[in-house]
Amino acid sequence: MLMKHIVKTSSAIAALTVAAAAFDVSCNSNYVSYYGQNSARNQQSLGEYCKDATEDVIVLAFMNGFPNILLNFANACETTFEGSSLLHCPDMAKDIKYCQSQGKAVILSMG
């Protein structure tokens, strides 16, 4: 069961690295935001930030454990898969897909 969740998480992490049309690696004016560690608990959903046309790259904060995957998105995602400490973030997953459809690059901060 845990291995199944690890595979799903690995697939989700791989999906985070998909290049987006709005991000231009040769450009020196890409706008990058850091998302997921709002301690004031008033952070909007990831999808809300992706509605902003100025956003080019959103860095999700963060994966703080490897190879035993530990994720920490503060109050943006606090549920886990049953029987596991691995975060289960279906709303963030939908928002990532939405962000990518809007041409945003969504990446995962590791640290």
CSV table of C-alpha atoms in Angstrom, one decimal:
chain,number,residue,atom,x,y,z
A,1,MET,CA,0.0,0.0,0.0
A,2,LEU,CA,2.8,2.4,0.9
A,3,MET,CA,4.7,1.6,-2.2
A,4,LYS,CA,1.6,2.4,-4.3
A,5,HIS,CA,1.5,5.9,-2.6
A,6,ILE,CA,5.2,6.4,-3.2
A,7,VAL,CA,4.7,5.6,-6.9
A,8,LYS,CA,1.8,8.0,-7.1
A,9,THR,CA,3.8,10.7,-5.4
A,10,SER,CA,6.8,10.1,-7.6
A,11,SER,CA,4.5,10.5,-10.6
A,12,ALA,CA,3.1,13.7,-9.2
A,13,ILE,CA,6.6,15.0,-8.6
A,14,ALA,CA,7.6,14.2,-12.2
A,15,ALA,CA,4.4,16.0,-13.4
A,16,LEU,CA,5.6,19.1,-11.5
A,17,THR,CA,8.6,19.4,-13.8
A,18,VAL,CA,6.6,19.8,-17.0
A,19,ALA,CA,7.7,22.9,-18.9
A,20,ALA,CA,5.1,25.5,-19.3
A,21,ALA,CA,4.6,27.8,-22.3
A,22,ALA,CA,4.8,31.1,-20.3
A,23,PHE,CA,8.1,30.3,-18.8
A,24,ASP,CA,11.0,31.4,-21.0
A,25,VAL,CA,14.4,30.1,-20.0
A,26,SER,CA,16.2,32.7,-22.1
A,27,CYS,CA,14.2,35.5,-20.6
A,28,ASN,CA,15.5,37.6,-17.6
A,29,SER,CA,12.2,38.8,-16.4
A,30,ASN,CA,10.3,35.6,-15.5
A,31,TYR,CA,8.2,36.2,-12.3
A,32,VAL,CA,8.8,33.5,-9.7
A,33,SER,CA,6.7,33.0,-6.5
A,34,TYR,CA,7.2,30.7,-3.5
A,35,TYR,CA,4.0,28.9,-2.4
A,36,GLY,CA,3.1,26.7,0.5
A,37,GLN,CA,4.6,28.0,3.7
A,38,ASN,CA,2.1,30.7,4.7
A,39,SER,CA,2.2,30.5,8.5
A,40,ALA,CA,-0.5,33.2,8.9
A,41,ARG,CA,-3.0,30.6,7.5
A,42,ASN,CA,-4.5,33.1,5.0
A,43,GLN,CA,-2.8,31.9,1.8
A,44,GLN,CA,-5.1,31.5,-1.1
A,45,SER,CA,-5.3,28.3,-3.1
A,46,LEU,CA,-2.5,27.6,-5.6
A,47,GLY,CA,-5.1,28.0,-8.4
A,48,GLU,CA,-5.9,31.5,-7.3
A,49,TYR,CA,-2.3,32.5,-7.7
A,50,CYS,CA,-2.2,31.0,-11.2
A,51,LYS,CA,-5.0,33.3,-12.3
A,52,ASP,CA,-2.4,36.1,-12.1
A,53,ALA,CA,-1.0,36.8,-15.5
A,54,THR,CA,2.3,38.0,-14.1
A,55,GLU,CA,3.2,34.6,-12.5
A,56,ASP,CA,5.5,32.6,-14.7
A,57,VAL,CA,6.9,30.0,-12.2
A,58,ILE,CA,5.6,28.8,-8.9
A,59,VAL,CA,7.9,27.0,-6.5
A,60,LEU,CA,6.1,24.6,-4.1
A,61,ALA,CA,7.6,24.6,-0.6
A,62,PHE,CA,8.7,21.9,0.0
A,63,MET,CA,10.0,18.4,0.0
A,64,ASN,CA,12.1,18.0,3.1
A,65,GLY,CA,12.8,14.3,3.1
A,66,PHE,CA,14.4,11.9,0.6
A,67,PRO,CA,14.5,9.0,-0.1
A,68,ASN,CA,11.8,8.6,2.5
A,69,ILE,CA,9.6,11.3,1.0
A,70,LEU,CA,8.4,14.0,3.4
A,71,LEU,CA,6.4,16.9,2.1
A,72,ASN,CA,5.5,20.1,3.9
A,73,PHE,CA,3.1,22.6,2.4
A,74,ALA,CA,2.0,24.1,5.7
A,75,ASN,CA,-1.8,24.7,5.7
A,76,ALA,CA,-2.0,24.3,1.9
A,77,CYS,CA,-2.2,20.5,2.4
A,78,GLU,CA,-2.5,18.8,5.7
A,79,THR,CA,-4.1,15.4,4.9
A,80,THR,CA,-2.2,12.2,4.5
A,81,PHE,CA,-2.9,8.9,2.7
A,82,GLU,CA,-4.5,6.4,5.0
A,83,GLY,CA,-1.9,4.5,7.0
A,84,SER,CA,0.9,6.7,5.9
A,85,SER,CA,2.6,10.0,6.7
A,86,LEU,CA,2.7,10.9,3.0
A,87,LEU,CA,0.7,14.0,2.2
A,88,HIS,CA,-2.4,13.6,0.0
A,89,CYS,CA,-3.2,16.9,-1.7
A,90,PRO,CA,-6.0,16.4,-4.3
A,91,ASP,CA,-6.8,20.1,-4.4
A,92,MET,CA,-3.2,21.1,-5.0
A,93,ALA,CA,-3.0,18.4,-7.7
A,94,LYS,CA,-6.0,20.0,-9.5
A,95,ASP,CA,-4.5,23.4,-9.1
A,96,ILE,CA,-1.1,22.2,-10.5
A,97,LYS,CA,-2.9,21.0,-13.7
A,98,TYR,CA,-4.8,24.3,-13.9
A,99,CYS,CA,-1.6,26.3,-13.5
A,100,GLN,CA,0.1,24.3,-16.2
A,101,SER,CA,-2.9,24.9,-18.5
A,102,GLN,CA,-2.3,28.6,-17.9
A,103,GLY,CA,1.3,28.3,-19.0
A,104,LYS,CA,2.9,28.4,-15.6
A,105,ALA,CA,5.8,26.2,-14.6
A,106,VAL,CA,5.3,24.5,-11.2
A,107,ILE,CA,8.3,23.1,-9.5
A,108,LEU,CA,9.1,21.5,-6.2
A,109,SER,CA,11.6,23.0,-3.7
A,110,MET,CA,13.8,20.4,-2.2
A,111,GLY,CA,15.5,21.3,1.0
